[in-house]
Amino acid sequence: MKNALKKKLVVLTGAGISAESGMSTFRDADGLWNNYRVEDVATPEGFSRNPQLVLDFYNSLHRSLQTLKPNYGHIGLVELEEFFDVRVITQNVDNLHEAAGSKKVLHLHGELTKYASVKYPDWPHDWPFDTDLRLGDMADDGSQKRPYIVWFGEGVPNIELAAEWTREADIFLVIGTSLAVYPAAGLLGYVGADVPVFLIDPKPVKSPYKHAITVIQKGASEGMSDLIDIFKRNYILKD
Ligand code: APR
């Protein structure tokens, strides 16, 4: 079936969808923000205060990408592309949606597979897996190389396109995010009033919006197979 005829399934994912692949979340008990202070490693002030600490933090996350594999949470979204025009909006900086084969992925908070520069933080360059970013490594513009990550306090250039995708959604799916961070969490405010919303998360997640949400309170992989069963009954086999 041509994409234009398929329902638009827009998905907002967070760190939880990559948890079963071995990527730490941020706010769970063993989350990254329990071992690092956000202000030290995820703000421009932290980078100017101690750039080596920040480079070490992102170099280790970047190296870990080589061992991570997508789980069924990522893979199920690719399988759904046969029946839906699937558009993934992710807060994650890993490349697991791309590795699983998702065709439309929009990163809100940057990408670990890319670096930028202090002068042009929004200009991505491929960051080869086997290299670290070192203090003194200059980009072509002559300024220090930095991770292509949106730090707290920095703009989220892709939020407008993400809001456009969300407004166009026929079905909206949330997987593995605590909805604690804006503007990402605010995307729910762009979901049409009569658009069905589904949420996969092993823990209860508070949404500040009043949509009736179908909650699958499971991990990403198991939750995805339950979701596909629901979609088969309600959308796929009915066409
Ligand atoms: N499957 C699905 N969801 C899971 C799993 C799992 N196996 N394990 C944990 N989760 C859920 C948690 O219950 C929680 O709701 O994933 C969510 C992770 O929430 P956070 O750690 O807050 O991560 P996220 O919502 O992606 O954070 C948003 O905050 O620090 C910033 O830039 C960072 O992009 C990040 C943003």
PDB file of C-alpha atoms and ligand atoms in Angstrom:
ATOM      1  CA  MET A   1       0.000   0.000   0.000  1.00  0.00           C
ATOM      2  CA  LYS A   2       1.375   3.446  -0.914  1.00  0.00           C
ATOM      3  CA  ASN A   3       2.489   5.555   2.036  1.00  0.00           C
ATOM      4  CA  ALA A   4       0.064   8.326   1.149  1.00  0.00           C
ATOM      5  CA  LEU A   5      -2.853   5.935   1.775  1.00  0.00           C
ATOM      6  CA  LYS A   6      -1.513   4.674   5.111  1.00  0.00           C
ATOM      7  CA  LYS A   7      -2.560   6.079   8.485  1.00  0.00           C
ATOM      8  CA  LYS A   8       0.185   8.225  10.036  1.00  0.00           C
ATOM      9  CA  LEU A   9       1.561   6.549  13.138  1.00  0.00           C
ATOM     10  CA  VAL A  10       3.665   9.130  14.998  1.00  0.00           C
ATOM     11  CA  VAL A  11       5.845   7.783  17.809  1.00  0.00           C
ATOM     12  CA  LEU A  12       7.594   9.683  20.615  1.00  0.00           C
ATOM     13  CA  THR A  13      10.364   7.602  22.163  1.00  0.00           C
ATOM     14  CA  GLY A  14      12.643   8.129  25.134  1.00  0.00           C
ATOM     15  CA  ALA A  15      15.499   6.330  26.843  1.00  0.00           C
ATOM     16  CA  GLY A  16      13.225   3.490  27.962  1.00  0.00           C
ATOM     17  CA  ILE A  17      12.908   2.038  24.467  1.00  0.00           C
ATOM     18  CA  SER A  18      16.693   1.469  24.473  1.00  0.00           C
ATOM     19  CA  ALA A  19      16.868   0.142  28.056  1.00  0.00           C
ATOM     20  CA  GLU A  20      16.549  -3.520  26.982  1.00  0.00           C
ATOM     21  CA  SER A  21      19.347  -2.911  24.472  1.00  0.00           C
ATOM     22  CA  GLY A  22      21.656  -1.996  27.348  1.00  0.00           C
ATOM     23  CA  MET A  23      21.444   1.821  27.234  1.00  0.00           C
ATOM     24  CA  SER A  24      20.912   3.461  30.631  1.00  0.00           C
ATOM     25  CA  THR A  25      17.843   5.619  31.123  1.00  0.00           C
ATOM     26  CA  PHE A  26      18.192   8.947  32.906  1.00  0.00           C
ATOM     27  CA  ARG A  27      15.716   8.956  35.777  1.00  0.00           C
ATOM     28  CA  ASP A  28      15.324   5.302  36.744  1.00  0.00           C
ATOM     29  CA  ALA A  29      17.006   4.148  39.951  1.00  0.00           C
ATOM     30  CA  ASP A  30      20.167   3.205  38.010  1.00  0.00           C
ATOM     31  CA  GLY A  31      19.774   6.113  35.598  1.00  0.00           C
ATOM     32  CA  LEU A  32      22.557   8.328  34.283  1.00  0.00           C
ATOM     33  CA  TRP A  33      21.396  11.320  36.326  1.00  0.00           C
ATOM     34  CA  ASN A  34      22.014   9.341  39.504  1.00  0.00           C
ATOM     35  CA  ASN A  35      25.687   9.019  38.627  1.00  0.00           C
ATOM     36  CA  TYR A  36      26.318  12.368  36.949  1.00  0.00           C
ATOM     37  CA  ARG A  37      25.071  15.893  37.682  1.00  0.00           C
ATOM     38  CA  VAL A  38      23.101  17.195  34.702  1.00  0.00           C
ATOM     39  CA  GLU A  39      24.642  20.635  35.176  1.00  0.00           C
ATOM     40  CA  ASP A  40      28.129  19.143  34.881  1.00  0.00           C
ATOM     41  CA  VAL A  41      27.692  17.058  31.719  1.00  0.00           C
ATOM     42  CA  ALA A  42      24.568  18.281  29.902  1.00  0.00           C
ATOM     43  CA  THR A  43      24.763  22.084  29.913  1.00  0.00           C
ATOM     44  CA  PRO A  44      26.896  24.600  27.970  1.00  0.00           C
ATOM     45  CA  GLU A  45      28.073  25.998  31.339  1.00  0.00           C
ATOM     46  CA  GLY A  46      29.256  22.535  32.374  1.00  0.00           C
ATOM     47  CA  PHE A  47      31.170  22.224  29.106  1.00  0.00           C
ATOM     48  CA  SER A  48      32.952  25.554  29.531  1.00  0.00           C
ATOM     49  CA  ARG A  49      33.636  24.789  33.221  1.00  0.00           C
ATOM     50  CA  ASN A  50      35.108  21.320  32.629  1.00  0.00           C
ATOM     51  CA  PRO A  51      35.179  20.313  28.952  1.00  0.00           C
ATOM     52  CA  GLN A  52      37.259  17.179  29.657  1.00  0.00           C
ATOM     53  CA  LEU A  53      34.578  15.747  31.988  1.00  0.00           C
ATOM     54  CA  VAL A  54      31.912  16.348  29.333  1.00  0.00           C
ATOM     55  CA  LEU A  55      34.043  14.862  26.537  1.00  0.00           C
ATOM     56  CA  ASP A  56      34.773  11.791  28.717  1.00  0.00           C
ATOM     57  CA  PHE A  57      31.038  11.373  29.403  1.00  0.00           C
ATOM     58  CA  TYR A  58      30.026  11.475  25.740  1.00  0.00           C
ATOM     59  CA  ASN A  59      33.069   9.526  24.524  1.00  0.00           C
ATOM     60  CA  SER A  60      32.037   6.610  26.747  1.00  0.00           C
ATOM     61  CA  LEU A  61      28.402   6.772  25.542  1.00  0.00           C
ATOM     62  CA  HIS A  62      29.664   7.013  21.935  1.00  0.00           C
ATOM     63  CA  ARG A  63      31.905   3.963  22.359  1.00  0.00           C
ATOM     64  CA  SER A  64      29.030   1.967  23.902  1.00  0.00           C
ATOM     65  CA  LEU A  65      27.007   2.356  20.679  1.00  0.00           C
ATOM     66  CA  GLN A  66      29.274  -0.237  19.010  1.00  0.00           C
ATOM     67  CA  THR A  67      27.936  -2.999  21.266  1.00  0.00           C
ATOM     68  CA  LEU A  68      24.240  -2.027  21.406  1.00  0.00           C
ATOM     69  CA  LYS A  69      21.634  -3.815  19.293  1.00  0.00           C
ATOM     70  CA  PRO A  70      18.032  -2.739  18.663  1.00  0.00           C
ATOM     71  CA  ASN A  71      15.388  -4.645  20.660  1.00  0.00           C
ATOM     72  CA  TYR A  72      11.876  -5.560  19.585  1.00  0.00           C
ATOM     73  CA  GLY A  73      10.646  -2.148  20.679  1.00  0.00           C
ATOM     74  CA  HIS A  74      12.671  -0.616  17.809  1.00  0.00           C
ATOM     75  CA  ILE A  75      12.128  -3.550  15.426  1.00  0.00           C
ATOM     76  CA  GLY A  76       8.341  -3.650  15.894  1.00  0.00           C
ATOM     77  CA  LEU A  77       8.166  -0.025  14.719  1.00  0.00           C
ATOM     78  CA  VAL A  78       9.919  -1.080  11.506  1.00  0.00           C
ATOM     79  CA  GLU A  79       7.466  -3.976  11.017  1.00  0.00           C
ATOM     80  CA  LEU A  80       4.581  -1.507  11.386  1.00  0.00           C
ATOM     81  CA  GLU A  81       5.928   0.466   8.395  1.00  0.00           C
ATOM     82  CA  GLU A  82       4.231  -2.157   6.182  1.00  0.00           C
ATOM     83  CA  PHE A  83       0.829  -0.922   7.389  1.00  0.00           C
ATOM     84  CA  PHE A  84       1.420   2.656   8.577  1.00  0.00           C
ATOM     85  CA  ASP A  85       3.362   5.748   7.599  1.00  0.00           C
ATOM     86  CA  VAL A  86       5.551   5.518  10.725  1.00  0.00           C
ATOM     87  CA  ARG A  87       7.354   8.671  11.873  1.00  0.00           C
ATOM     88  CA  VAL A  88       9.614   8.349  14.901  1.00  0.00           C
ATOM     89  CA  ILE A  89      10.357  11.416  17.011  1.00  0.00           C
ATOM     90  CA  THR A  90      13.034  10.423  19.500  1.00  0.00           C
ATOM     91  CA  GLN A  91      14.617  12.125  22.502  1.00  0.00           C
ATOM     92  CA  ASN A  92      17.331   9.482  22.329  1.00  0.00           C
ATOM     93  CA  VAL A  93      20.790  10.187  20.988  1.00  0.00           C
ATOM     94  CA  ASP A  94      21.588   6.548  20.207  1.00  0.00           C
ATOM     95  CA  ASN A  95      21.238   5.208  16.660  1.00  0.00           C
ATOM     96  CA  LEU A  96      19.081   2.175  17.474  1.00  0.00           C
ATOM     97  CA  HIS A  97      16.014   3.310  15.522  1.00  0.00           C
ATOM     98  CA  GLU A  98      18.218   3.715  12.433  1.00  0.00           C
ATOM     99  CA  ALA A  99      20.000   0.422  13.134  1.00  0.00           C
ATOM    100  CA  ALA A 100      16.601  -1.336  13.326  1.00  0.00           C
ATOM    101  CA  GLY A 101      15.720   0.126   9.906  1.00  0.00           C
ATOM    102  CA  SER A 102      13.246   2.926  10.703  1.00  0.00           C
ATOM    103  CA  LYS A 103      12.978   5.160   7.643  1.00  0.00           C
ATOM    104  CA  LYS A 104      11.740   8.377   9.275  1.00  0.00           C
ATOM    105  CA  VAL A 105      13.566   9.303  12.505  1.00  0.00           C
ATOM    106  CA  LEU A 106      13.706  12.820  13.935  1.00  0.00           C
ATOM    107  CA  HIS A 107      16.163  13.379  16.813  1.00  0.00           C
ATOM    108  CA  LEU A 108      15.144  16.159  19.208  1.00  0.00           C
ATOM    109  CA  HIS A 109      18.219  16.047  21.478  1.00  0.00           C
ATOM    110  CA  GLY A 110      21.006  15.347  18.988  1.00  0.00           C
ATOM    111  CA  GLU A 111      22.891  12.229  17.962  1.00  0.00           C
ATOM    112  CA  LEU A 112      25.875  10.392  19.463  1.00  0.00           C
ATOM    113  CA  THR A 113      27.005   9.351  15.960  1.00  0.00           C
ATOM    114  CA  LYS A 114      27.720  12.990  15.127  1.00  0.00           C
ATOM    115  CA  TYR A 115      29.853  15.837  16.490  1.00  0.00           C
ATOM    116  CA  ALA A 116      29.481  19.593  16.119  1.00  0.00           C
ATOM    117  CA  SER A 117      31.606  22.560  17.141  1.00  0.00           C
ATOM    118  CA  VAL A 118      31.466  25.243  19.808  1.00  0.00           C
ATOM    119  CA  LYS A 119      30.958  27.836  17.060  1.00  0.00           C
ATOM    120  CA  TYR A 120      28.241  25.902  15.208  1.00  0.00           C
ATOM    121  CA  PRO A 121      26.583  23.527  17.732  1.00  0.00           C
ATOM    122  CA  ASP A 122      23.681  22.768  15.346  1.00  0.00           C
ATOM    123  CA  TRP A 123      25.932  21.696  12.437  1.00  0.00           C
ATOM    124  CA  PRO A 124      26.450  17.882  12.571  1.00  0.00           C
ATOM    125  CA  HIS A 125      29.471  16.002  11.207  1.00  0.00           C
ATOM    126  CA  ASP A 126      29.806  12.206  11.152  1.00  0.00           C
ATOM    127  CA  TRP A 127      31.697  11.015  14.254  1.00  0.00           C
ATOM    128  CA  PRO A 128      33.487   7.749  13.402  1.00  0.00           C
ATOM    129  CA  PHE A 129      32.898   4.985  15.963  1.00  0.00           C
ATOM    130  CA  ASP A 130      36.566   4.343  16.680  1.00  0.00           C
ATOM    131  CA  THR A 131      37.513   7.917  17.605  1.00  0.00           C
ATOM    132  CA  ASP A 132      37.124  10.027  20.755  1.00  0.00           C
ATOM    133  CA  LEU A 133      36.560  13.768  20.874  1.00  0.00           C
ATOM    134  CA  ARG A 134      39.652  15.289  22.527  1.00  0.00           C
ATOM    135  CA  LEU A 135      40.327  18.688  24.007  1.00  0.00           C
ATOM    136  CA  GLY A 136      42.218  20.617  21.331  1.00  0.00           C
ATOM    137  CA  ASP A 137      40.489  18.806  18.446  1.00  0.00           C
ATOM    138  CA  MET A 138      39.356  21.694  16.254  1.00  0.00           C
ATOM    139  CA  ALA A 139      36.513  21.560  13.715  1.00  0.00           C
ATOM    140  CA  ASP A 140      37.043  23.095  10.246  1.00  0.00           C
ATOM    141  CA  ASP A 141      35.645  26.383  11.594  1.00  0.00           C
ATOM    142  CA  GLY A 142      38.588  26.551  14.012  1.00  0.00           C
ATOM    143  CA  SER A 143      36.573  26.033  17.185  1.00  0.00           C
ATOM    144  CA  GLN A 144      36.653  23.095  19.615  1.00  0.00           C
ATOM    145  CA  LYS A 145      34.765  19.977  18.530  1.00  0.00           C
ATOM    146  CA  ARG A 146      31.841  19.128  20.867  1.00  0.00           C
ATOM    147  CA  PRO A 147      29.152  16.443  20.934  1.00  0.00           C
ATOM    148  CA  TYR A 148      26.182  17.077  18.591  1.00  0.00           C
ATOM    149  CA  ILE A 149      23.858  16.983  21.601  1.00  0.00           C
ATOM    150  CA  VAL A 150      21.185  19.491  22.640  1.00  0.00           C
ATOM    151  CA  TRP A 151      22.157  20.422  26.196  1.00  0.00           C
ATOM    152  CA  PHE A 152      19.735  21.851  28.736  1.00  0.00           C
ATOM    153  CA  GLY A 153      19.219  25.528  28.008  1.00  0.00           C
ATOM    154  CA  GLU A 154      19.994  25.111  24.297  1.00  0.00           C
ATOM    155  CA  GLY A 155      17.388  25.358  21.523  1.00  0.00           C
ATOM    156  CA  VAL A 156      15.680  22.240  20.075  1.00  0.00           C
ATOM    157  CA  PRO A 157      15.866  22.982  16.311  1.00  0.00           C
ATOM    158  CA  ASN A 158      13.731  19.969  15.297  1.00  0.00           C
ATOM    159  CA  ILE A 159      10.790  20.729  17.593  1.00  0.00           C
ATOM    160  CA  GLU A 160       8.810  22.619  14.930  1.00  0.00           C
ATOM    161  CA  LEU A 161       8.953  19.704  12.488  1.00  0.00           C
ATOM    162  CA  ALA A 162       8.145  17.314  15.358  1.00  0.00           C
ATOM    163  CA  ALA A 163       5.056  19.397  16.200  1.00  0.00           C
ATOM    164  CA  GLU A 164       4.008  19.322  12.523  1.00  0.00           C
ATOM    165  CA  TRP A 165       4.348  15.525  12.410  1.00  0.00           C
ATOM    166  CA  THR A 166       2.388  15.266  15.662  1.00  0.00           C
ATOM    167  CA  ARG A 167      -0.442  17.489  14.406  1.00  0.00           C
ATOM    168  CA  GLU A 168      -0.753  15.192  11.353  1.00  0.00           C
ATOM    169  CA  ALA A 169      -0.857  11.982  13.412  1.00  0.00           C
ATOM    170  CA  ASP A 170      -3.783   9.579  12.962  1.00  0.00           C
ATOM    171  CA  ILE A 171      -2.432   7.512  15.889  1.00  0.00           C
ATOM    172  CA  PHE A 172       0.103   8.693  18.513  1.00  0.00           C
ATOM    173  CA  LEU A 173       2.372   6.290  20.411  1.00  0.00           C
ATOM    174  CA  VAL A 174       4.620   7.068  23.392  1.00  0.00           C
ATOM    175  CA  ILE A 175       7.322   4.540  24.341  1.00  0.00           C
ATOM    176  CA  GLY A 176       9.828   4.735  27.185  1.00  0.00           C
ATOM    177  CA  THR A 177       9.756   8.355  28.252  1.00  0.00           C
ATOM    178  CA  SER A 178       8.935   9.874  31.629  1.00  0.00           C
ATOM    179  CA  LEU A 179       7.556  12.961  29.805  1.00  0.00           C
ATOM    180  CA  ALA A 180       9.671  14.977  32.249  1.00  0.00           C
ATOM    181  CA  VAL A 181      11.449  17.190  29.724  1.00  0.00           C
ATOM    182  CA  TYR A 182      10.057  19.988  27.548  1.00  0.00           C
ATOM    183  CA  PRO A 183       9.542  20.852  24.772  1.00  0.00           C
ATOM    184  CA  ALA A 184       9.499  17.102  23.914  1.00  0.00           C
ATOM    185  CA  ALA A 185       6.763  16.260  26.415  1.00  0.00           C
ATOM    186  CA  GLY A 186       4.747  19.226  25.145  1.00  0.00           C
ATOM    187  CA  LEU A 187       4.273  17.433  21.805  1.00  0.00           C
ATOM    188  CA  LEU A 188       1.291  15.671  23.354  1.00  0.00           C
ATOM    189  CA  GLY A 189      -0.406  19.070  23.282  1.00  0.00           C
ATOM    190  CA  TYR A 190      -0.340  18.912  19.460  1.00  0.00           C
ATOM    191  CA  VAL A 191      -2.105  15.533  19.254  1.00  0.00           C
ATOM    192  CA  GLY A 192      -5.600  15.947  17.797  1.00  0.00           C
ATOM    193  CA  ALA A 193      -8.441  15.569  20.322  1.00  0.00           C
ATOM    194  CA  ASP A 194      -9.870  12.492  18.584  1.00  0.00           C
ATOM    195  CA  VAL A 195      -6.531  10.816  17.858  1.00  0.00           C
ATOM    196  CA  PRO A 196      -6.002   7.516  19.725  1.00  0.00           C
ATOM    197  CA  VAL A 197      -2.954   7.637  22.032  1.00  0.00           C
ATOM    198  CA  PHE A 198      -1.056   4.528  23.193  1.00  0.00           C
ATOM    199  CA  LEU A 199       1.728   4.427  25.795  1.00  0.00           C
ATOM    200  CA  ILE A 200       4.206   1.638  26.519  1.00  0.00           C
ATOM    201  CA  ASP A 201       6.125   1.891  29.791  1.00  0.00           C
ATOM    202  CA  PRO A 202       6.627  -0.567  32.709  1.00  0.00           C
ATOM    203  CA  LYS A 203       5.895   2.256  35.152  1.00  0.00           C
ATOM    204  CA  PRO A 204       2.910   4.612  35.331  1.00  0.00           C
ATOM    205  CA  VAL A 205       3.662   7.841  33.426  1.00  0.00           C
ATOM    206  CA  LYS A 206       1.851  11.072  34.218  1.00  0.00           C
ATOM    207  CA  SER A 207       0.761  12.986  31.125  1.00  0.00           C
ATOM    208  CA  PRO A 208      -0.303  16.610  31.687  1.00  0.00           C
ATOM    209  CA  TYR A 209      -2.794  16.256  28.824  1.00  0.00           C
ATOM    210  CA  LYS A 210      -6.302  14.905  29.022  1.00  0.00           C
ATOM    211  CA  HIS A 211      -6.235  12.391  26.140  1.00  0.00           C
ATOM    212  CA  ALA A 212      -7.666   8.967  26.905  1.00  0.00           C
ATOM    213  CA  ILE A 213      -4.441   6.958  26.736  1.00  0.00           C
ATOM    214  CA  THR A 214      -4.354   3.183  26.178  1.00  0.00           C
ATOM    215  CA  VAL A 215      -1.534   2.154  28.511  1.00  0.00           C
ATOM    216  CA  ILE A 216       0.485  -1.034  28.004  1.00  0.00           C
ATOM    217  CA  GLN A 217       2.356  -1.221  31.309  1.00  0.00           C
ATOM    218  CA  LYS A 218       5.208  -3.395  30.073  1.00  0.00           C
ATOM    219  CA  GLY A 219       8.761  -3.071  28.795  1.00  0.00           C
ATOM    220  CA  ALA A 220       9.339  -1.969  25.206  1.00  0.00           C
ATOM    221  CA  SER A 221       9.798  -5.412  23.615  1.00  0.00           C
ATOM    222  CA  GLU A 222       6.871  -7.179  25.277  1.00  0.00           C
ATOM    223  CA  GLY A 223       4.742  -4.037  25.078  1.00  0.00           C
ATOM    224  CA  MET A 224       5.432  -3.720  21.357  1.00  0.00           C
ATOM    225  CA  SER A 225       4.186  -7.234  20.620  1.00  0.00           C
ATOM    226  CA  ASP A 226       1.020  -6.537  22.639  1.00  0.00           C
ATOM    227  CA  LEU A 227       0.576  -3.268  20.729  1.00  0.00           C
ATOM    228  CA  ILE A 228       0.939  -4.988  17.358  1.00  0.00           C
ATOM    229  CA  ASP A 229      -1.780  -7.471  18.403  1.00  0.00           C
ATOM    230  CA  ILE A 230      -4.058  -4.516  19.283  1.00  0.00           C
ATOM    231  CA  PHE A 231      -3.231  -2.786  15.971  1.00  0.00           C
ATOM    232  CA  LYS A 232      -3.904  -5.997  14.044  1.00  0.00           C
ATOM    233  CA  ARG A 233      -7.365  -6.236  15.607  1.00  0.00           C
ATOM    234  CA  ASN A 234      -8.242  -2.555  15.319  1.00  0.00           C
ATOM    235  CA  TYR A 235      -6.457  -1.222  12.254  1.00  0.00           C
ATOM    236  CA  ILE A 236      -4.554  -3.744  10.159  1.00  0.00           C
ATOM    237  CA  LEU A 237      -6.970  -6.636   9.611  1.00  0.00           C
ATOM    238  CA  LYS A 238      -9.952  -4.289   9.431  1.00  0.00           C
ATOM    239  CA  ASP A 239      -8.815  -2.483   6.264  1.00  0.00           C
TER     240      ASP A 239
HETATM  241  N1  APR B   1      10.828  -0.353  28.301  1.00  0.00           N
HETATM  242  C1  APR B   1      10.100   0.785  28.180  1.00  0.00           C
HETATM  243  N2  APR B   1      10.224   1.844  29.012  1.00  0.00           N
HETATM  244  C2  APR B   1      11.121   1.731  30.012  1.00  0.00           C
HETATM  245  C3  APR B   1      11.917   0.580  30.208  1.00  0.00           C
HETATM  246  C4  APR B   1      11.748  -0.489  29.300  1.00  0.00           C
HETATM  247  N3  APR B   1      12.449  -1.630  29.421  1.00  0.00           N
HETATM  248  N4  APR B   1      12.707   0.795  31.309  1.00  0.00           N
HETATM  249  C5  APR B   1      12.408   2.042  31.763  1.00  0.00           C
HETATM  250  N5  APR B   1      11.444   2.593  30.996  1.00  0.00           N
HETATM  251  C6  APR B   1      10.811   3.896  31.136  1.00  0.00           C
HETATM  252  C7  APR B   1      10.845   4.476  32.530  1.00  0.00           C
HETATM  253  O1  APR B   1       9.750   3.961  33.298  1.00  0.00           O
HETATM  254  C8  APR B   1      10.675   5.970  32.235  1.00  0.00           C
HETATM  255  O2  APR B   1       9.298   6.334  32.119  1.00  0.00           O
HETATM  256  O3  APR B   1      11.537   4.822  30.341  1.00  0.00           O
HETATM  257  C9  APR B   1      11.363   6.136  30.879  1.00  0.00           C
HETATM  258  C10 APR B   1      12.724   6.773  30.986  1.00  0.00           C
HETATM  259  O4  APR B   1      12.540   8.089  31.452  1.00  0.00           O
HETATM  260  P1  APR B   1      13.832   9.028  31.536  1.00  0.00           P
HETATM  261  O5  APR B   1      14.951   8.277  32.183  1.00  0.00           O
HETATM  262  O6  APR B   1      13.373  10.315  32.127  1.00  0.00           O
HETATM  263  O7  APR B   1      14.256   9.243  30.019  1.00  0.00           O
HETATM  264  P2  APR B   1      13.602  10.240  28.978  1.00  0.00           P
HETATM  265  O8  APR B   1      12.148  10.403  29.235  1.00  0.00           O
HETATM  266  O9  APR B   1      14.031   9.759  27.636  1.00  0.00           O
HETATM  267  O10 APR B   1      14.368  11.621  29.302  1.00  0.00           O
HETATM  268  C11 APR B   1      14.091  12.694  28.446  1.00  0.00           C
HETATM  269  O11 APR B   1      15.814  13.962  29.550  1.00  0.00           O
HETATM  270  O12 APR B   1      17.903  14.218  30.445  1.00  0.00           O
HETATM  271  C12 APR B   1      17.149  14.401  29.316  1.00  0.00           C
HETATM  272  O13 APR B   1      18.062  14.574  27.189  1.00  0.00           O
HETATM  273  C13 APR B   1      17.686  13.635  28.151  1.00  0.00           C
HETATM  274  O14 APR B   1      16.425  12.836  26.270  1.00  0.00           O
HETATM  275  C14 APR B   1      16.499  12.824  27.683  1.00  0.00           C
HETATM  276  C15 APR B   1      15.316  13.539  28.308  1.00  0.00           C
END
